XYZ file of C-alpha atoms in Angstrom:
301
model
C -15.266 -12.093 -26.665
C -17.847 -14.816 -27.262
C -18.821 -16.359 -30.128
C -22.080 -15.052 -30.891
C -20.289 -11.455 -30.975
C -17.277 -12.817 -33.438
C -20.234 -13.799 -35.782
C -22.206 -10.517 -35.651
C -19.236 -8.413 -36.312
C -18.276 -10.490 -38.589
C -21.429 -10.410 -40.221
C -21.564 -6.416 -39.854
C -18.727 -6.269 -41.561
C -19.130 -8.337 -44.613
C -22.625 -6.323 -44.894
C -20.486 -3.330 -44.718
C -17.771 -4.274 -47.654
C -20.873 -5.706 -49.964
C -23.919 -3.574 -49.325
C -24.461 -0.545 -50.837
C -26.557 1.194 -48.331
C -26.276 1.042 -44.133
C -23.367 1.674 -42.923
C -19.820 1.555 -44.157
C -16.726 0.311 -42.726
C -14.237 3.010 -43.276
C -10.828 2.027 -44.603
C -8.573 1.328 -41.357
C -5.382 -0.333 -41.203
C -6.034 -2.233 -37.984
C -8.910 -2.996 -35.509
C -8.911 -3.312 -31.683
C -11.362 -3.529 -28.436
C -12.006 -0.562 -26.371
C -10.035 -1.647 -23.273
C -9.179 0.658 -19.625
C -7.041 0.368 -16.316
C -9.379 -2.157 -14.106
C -8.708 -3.298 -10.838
C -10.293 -6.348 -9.033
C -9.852 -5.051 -5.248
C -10.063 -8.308 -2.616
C -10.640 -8.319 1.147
C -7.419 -7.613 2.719
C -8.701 -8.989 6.095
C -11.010 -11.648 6.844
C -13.907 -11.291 8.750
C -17.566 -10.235 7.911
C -18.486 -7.685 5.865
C -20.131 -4.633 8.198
C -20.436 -2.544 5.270
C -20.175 -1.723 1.251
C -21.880 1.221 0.461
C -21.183 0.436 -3.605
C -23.229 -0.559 -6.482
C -21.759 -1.223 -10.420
C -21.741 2.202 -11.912
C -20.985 4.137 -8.809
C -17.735 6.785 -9.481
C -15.415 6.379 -7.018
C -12.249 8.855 -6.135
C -8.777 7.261 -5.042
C -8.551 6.175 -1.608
C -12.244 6.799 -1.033
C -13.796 4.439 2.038
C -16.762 2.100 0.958
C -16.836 -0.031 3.343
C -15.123 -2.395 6.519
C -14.838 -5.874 7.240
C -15.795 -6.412 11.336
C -12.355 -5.105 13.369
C -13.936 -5.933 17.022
C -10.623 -8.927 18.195
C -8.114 -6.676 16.405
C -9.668 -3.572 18.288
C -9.393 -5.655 21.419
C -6.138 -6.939 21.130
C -5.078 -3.706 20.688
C -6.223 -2.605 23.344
C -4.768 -5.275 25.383
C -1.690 -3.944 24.206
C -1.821 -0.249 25.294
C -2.789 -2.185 28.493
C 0.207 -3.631 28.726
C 2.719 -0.817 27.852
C 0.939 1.253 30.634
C 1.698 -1.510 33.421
C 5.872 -1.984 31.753
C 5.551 1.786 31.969
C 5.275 1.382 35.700
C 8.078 -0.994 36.309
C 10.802 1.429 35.417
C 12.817 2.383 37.916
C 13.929 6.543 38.736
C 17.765 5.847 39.242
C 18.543 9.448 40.733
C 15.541 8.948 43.381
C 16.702 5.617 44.169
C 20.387 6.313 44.816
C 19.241 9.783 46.272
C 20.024 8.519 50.045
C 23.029 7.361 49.146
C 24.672 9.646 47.667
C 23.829 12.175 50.500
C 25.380 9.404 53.185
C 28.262 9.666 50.216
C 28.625 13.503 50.603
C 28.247 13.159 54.423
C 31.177 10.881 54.247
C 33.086 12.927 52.376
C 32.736 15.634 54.428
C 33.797 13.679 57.846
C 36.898 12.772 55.302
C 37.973 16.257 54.609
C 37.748 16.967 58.390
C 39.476 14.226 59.528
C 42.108 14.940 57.109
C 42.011 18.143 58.911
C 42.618 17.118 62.667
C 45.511 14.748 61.030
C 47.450 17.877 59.596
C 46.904 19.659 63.166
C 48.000 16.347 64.702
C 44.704 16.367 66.649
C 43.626 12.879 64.543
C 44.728 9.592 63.730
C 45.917 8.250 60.003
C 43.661 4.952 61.172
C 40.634 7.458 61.252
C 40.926 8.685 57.745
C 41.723 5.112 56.108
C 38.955 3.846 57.896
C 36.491 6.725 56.301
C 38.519 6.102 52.760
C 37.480 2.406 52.941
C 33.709 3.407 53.585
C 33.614 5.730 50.654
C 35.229 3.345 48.367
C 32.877 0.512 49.446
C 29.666 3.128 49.065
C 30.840 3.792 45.681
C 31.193 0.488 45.159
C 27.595 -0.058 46.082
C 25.958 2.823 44.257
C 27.781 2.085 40.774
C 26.172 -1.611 41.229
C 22.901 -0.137 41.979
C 23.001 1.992 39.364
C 24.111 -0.713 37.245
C 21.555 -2.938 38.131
C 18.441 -0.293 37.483
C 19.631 0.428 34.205
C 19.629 -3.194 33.152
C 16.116 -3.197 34.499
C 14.798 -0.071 32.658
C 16.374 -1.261 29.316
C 15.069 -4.518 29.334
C 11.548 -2.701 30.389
C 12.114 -0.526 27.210
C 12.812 -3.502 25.139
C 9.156 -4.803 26.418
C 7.868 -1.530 25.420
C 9.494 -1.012 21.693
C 8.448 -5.305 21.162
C 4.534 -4.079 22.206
C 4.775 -1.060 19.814
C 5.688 -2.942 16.920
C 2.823 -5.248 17.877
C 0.517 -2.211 18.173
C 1.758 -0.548 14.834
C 0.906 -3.892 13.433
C -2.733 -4.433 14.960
C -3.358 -0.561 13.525
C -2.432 -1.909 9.745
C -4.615 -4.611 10.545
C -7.396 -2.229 11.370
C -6.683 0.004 8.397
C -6.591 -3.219 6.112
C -10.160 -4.170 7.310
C -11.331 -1.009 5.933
C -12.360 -1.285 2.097
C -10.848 1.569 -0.384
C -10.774 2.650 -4.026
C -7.575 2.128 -5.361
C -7.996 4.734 -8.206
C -10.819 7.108 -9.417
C -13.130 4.926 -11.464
C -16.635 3.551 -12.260
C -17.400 0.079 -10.353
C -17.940 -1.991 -12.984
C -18.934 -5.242 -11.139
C -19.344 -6.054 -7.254
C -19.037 -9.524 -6.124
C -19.989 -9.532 -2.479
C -22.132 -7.922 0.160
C -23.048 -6.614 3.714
C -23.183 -9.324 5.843
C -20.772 -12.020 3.893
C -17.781 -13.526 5.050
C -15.098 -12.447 2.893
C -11.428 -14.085 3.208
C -8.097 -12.846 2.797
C -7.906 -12.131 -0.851
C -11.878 -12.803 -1.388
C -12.503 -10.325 -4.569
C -15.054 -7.550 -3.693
C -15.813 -5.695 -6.802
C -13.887 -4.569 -9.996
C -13.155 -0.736 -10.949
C -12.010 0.413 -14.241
C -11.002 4.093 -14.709
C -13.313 5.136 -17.614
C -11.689 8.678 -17.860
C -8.754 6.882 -19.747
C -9.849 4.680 -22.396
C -7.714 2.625 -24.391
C -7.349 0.397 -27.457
C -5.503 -2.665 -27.731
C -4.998 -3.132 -31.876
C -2.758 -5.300 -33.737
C -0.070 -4.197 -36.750
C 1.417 -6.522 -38.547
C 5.317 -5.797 -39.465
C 4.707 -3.716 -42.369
C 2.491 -1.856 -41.195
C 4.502 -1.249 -37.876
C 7.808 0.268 -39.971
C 6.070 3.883 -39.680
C 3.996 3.864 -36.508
C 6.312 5.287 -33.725
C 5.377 5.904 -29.867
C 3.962 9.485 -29.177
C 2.082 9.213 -32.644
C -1.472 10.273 -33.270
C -3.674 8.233 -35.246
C -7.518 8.025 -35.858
C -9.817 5.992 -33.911
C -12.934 4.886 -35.104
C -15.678 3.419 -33.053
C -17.729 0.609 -34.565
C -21.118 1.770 -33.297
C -23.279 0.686 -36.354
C -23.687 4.583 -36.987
C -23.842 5.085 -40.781
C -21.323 7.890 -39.983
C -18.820 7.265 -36.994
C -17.896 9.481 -34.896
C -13.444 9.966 -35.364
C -11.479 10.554 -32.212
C -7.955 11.470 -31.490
C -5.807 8.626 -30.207
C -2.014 8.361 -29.126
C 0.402 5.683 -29.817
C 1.571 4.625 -25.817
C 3.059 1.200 -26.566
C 4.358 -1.202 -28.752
C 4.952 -4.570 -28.018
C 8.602 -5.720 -28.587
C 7.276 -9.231 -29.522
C 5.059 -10.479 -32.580
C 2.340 -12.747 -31.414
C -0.490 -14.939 -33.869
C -3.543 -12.568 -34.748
C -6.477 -12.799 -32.203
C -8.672 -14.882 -33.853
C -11.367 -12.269 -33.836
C -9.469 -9.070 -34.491
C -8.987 -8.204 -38.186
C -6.031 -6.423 -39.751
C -5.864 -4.640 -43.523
C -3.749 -7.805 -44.403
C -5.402 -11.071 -42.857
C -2.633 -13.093 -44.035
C -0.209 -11.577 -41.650
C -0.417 -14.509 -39.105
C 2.492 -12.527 -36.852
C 1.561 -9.087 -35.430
C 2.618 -6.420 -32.983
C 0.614 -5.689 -30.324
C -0.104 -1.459 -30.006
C -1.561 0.120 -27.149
C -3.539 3.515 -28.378
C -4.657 5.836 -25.753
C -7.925 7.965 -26.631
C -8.895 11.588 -26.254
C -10.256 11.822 -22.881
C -14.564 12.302 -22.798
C -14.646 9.980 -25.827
C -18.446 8.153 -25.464
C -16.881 4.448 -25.828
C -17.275 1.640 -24.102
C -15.296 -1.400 -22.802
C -15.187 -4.435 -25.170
C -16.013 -1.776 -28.037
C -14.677 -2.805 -31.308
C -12.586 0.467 -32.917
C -10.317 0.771 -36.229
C -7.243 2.596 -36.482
C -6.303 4.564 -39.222
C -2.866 6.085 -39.056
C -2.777 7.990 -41.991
C-alpha cells in the first residue's frame, strides 16, 4: 500500500470516529486488505512469443491454452529423432530366419545320424561313420549357439539405441508442451507483462492471474483478542467502501498464524497498542463484490 492511500484511510477514518454525518466506521475488532490466490505464470521455454490471445480482465479456466512460444528446432529435432529410431529399427536382426539354413543342414544331419546308426546295428556301417557325423553335429551346434549369440547381442544393443532415442523423444514432446502457454487455475488476468512477437526467456513472467471467485482477508488479532477466535469460525466482514451503510458478508476463519509478528504499519486493530499480533486468514462468502487491496473490518462477535 502506498502512502497516499495510508493517509486517506487514515483520514476516512478519523472523519468517521469525529463527524457526525457521512459515513460511520462500524465497531470491528480488527481490519485487513481484501487479498486472493494469484499466480505470476513465466515462459517455461525460450523462444519468441507466436501468440497470447489474453488481455487483464479476461476469465480464464484451468489448463486453458493462450498462447505458444515458437517450437520450430524442437519440432525438428524431434523429428530427427523418429528418423533415427526408424533406421535402428532396420538394423535388427530376425534370429530364426538367419539360423533357418542351418538348422535344416542340422536336421539333415541328424537324420544321416540315425541311419547310420542304423547300418551299424545291421553291421552294414562303420562306428568311424557315425563319430564322424557326431563331430559335425556337435561343431554345427557349436556354430548356431554362437550365431545366435552374437544376433542377440546385436538386437539388444539396437534396443538400447532405441529406448536412449525415446527418452530423448519423450523429452523433446515436454519441451513442446512447455512452449505452449496455460492457465494454471480459473481466474481473472489481472496484469500481462509481455506480447506477440517478444522474446521471452526461461522464467520471463507473462502475466499474473488471481482467482477472484475466492476472496480473502488477511487481518491481524492481537493475543487477546485471538483467545476466542478458533479455525472453522464465522465472523463478519465489512467492506470499507465509503458507503454510509456497508454492505456485511459472511467470512470463515481458514488460518491462524502460529507466530506473532509487529502490526503492519497501516492496518489498525481495536487496541493500537498491541505492537505483537497474529496474523488470520478469513475466507469470504463466494460472489462477494470486493476487490483486491480492499480495506475490510472484522467483527467476530
Amino acid at each position: 500500500m502506498d502512502r497516499n492511500s495510508i493517509i486517506r484511510f487514515t483520514a476516512a477514518a478519523t472523519v468517521a470516529l469525529t463527524a457526525g454525518c457521512g459515513p460511520r466506521t462500524p465497531d470491528f475488532d480488527a481490519c485487513g486488505q481484501v487479498d486472493a490466490t494469484e499466480v505470476t505464470v513465466s515462459a517455461e521455454s525460450s523462444g519468441r512469443i507466436i501468440r497470447l490471445d489474453i488481455n487483464e480482465g479476461d476469465r480464464l479456466t484451468e489448463g486453458e491454452c493462450i498462447g505458444y512460444t515458437d517450437t520450430v528446432q524442437i519440432w525438428l529435432q524431434r523429428e530427427e529423432l523418429l528418423r533415427r529410431k526408424e533406421s535402428a529399427k532396420v538394423k535388427t536382426v530376425d534370429i530364426e530366419c538367419q539360423t533357418r539354413a542351418q538348422y535344416a543342414k542340422l536336421e539333415n544331419l541328424m537324420s544321416e545320424l540315425r541311419r547310420s546308426e542304423d547300418l551299424l546295428r545291421k553291421d552294414a556301417g562303420t562306428r568311424k561313420q557315425v563319430e564322424d557325423l557326431e563331430a559335425e553335429i556337435e561343431i554345427l551346434k557349436g556354430q548356431i549357439a554362437a550365431a545366435e549369440q552374437n544376433y542377440r547381442q546385436n538386437n539388444e544393443s539396437i534396443l538400447c539405441e532405441i529406448n536412449t532415442i525415446d527418452v530423448q523423444i519423450a523429452e523433446a514432446d515436454d519441451r513442446l508442451a512447455k512452449c505452449r502457454i496455460r492457465s494454471p487455475i480459473d481466474g481473472t488476468v489481472l496484469a500481462k507483462y509481455a506480447e506477440k512477437g517478444e522474446t521471452a526467456t526461461s522464467g520471463k513472467p507473462l502475466f499474473s492471474i488471481a482467482d477472484m471467485d475466492n476472496l480473502y482477508v488477511r487481518a491481524y488479532f492481537s493475543t487477546e483478542q485471538l483467545a476466542g477466535l478458533r479455525t472453522g469460525d464465522t465472523v463478519q466482514v465489512i467492506p470499507d467502501d465509503g458507503s454510509a451503510k456497508p454492505a456485511v458478508y459472511t467470512g470463515t476463519v481458514t488460518w491462524i498464524s502460529g507466530e506473532a509478528e509487529f502490526t503492519p504499519k497501516n492496518i489498525q486493530t481495536r487496541d493500537e497498542r498491541a505492537d505483537l499480533v497474529y496474523t488470520v486468514k478469513i475466507a469470504v462468502e463466494k460472489g462477494a463484490p470486493l476487490r483486491i487491496g480492499m480495506y475490510a473490518y472484522i467483527v467476530t462477535d
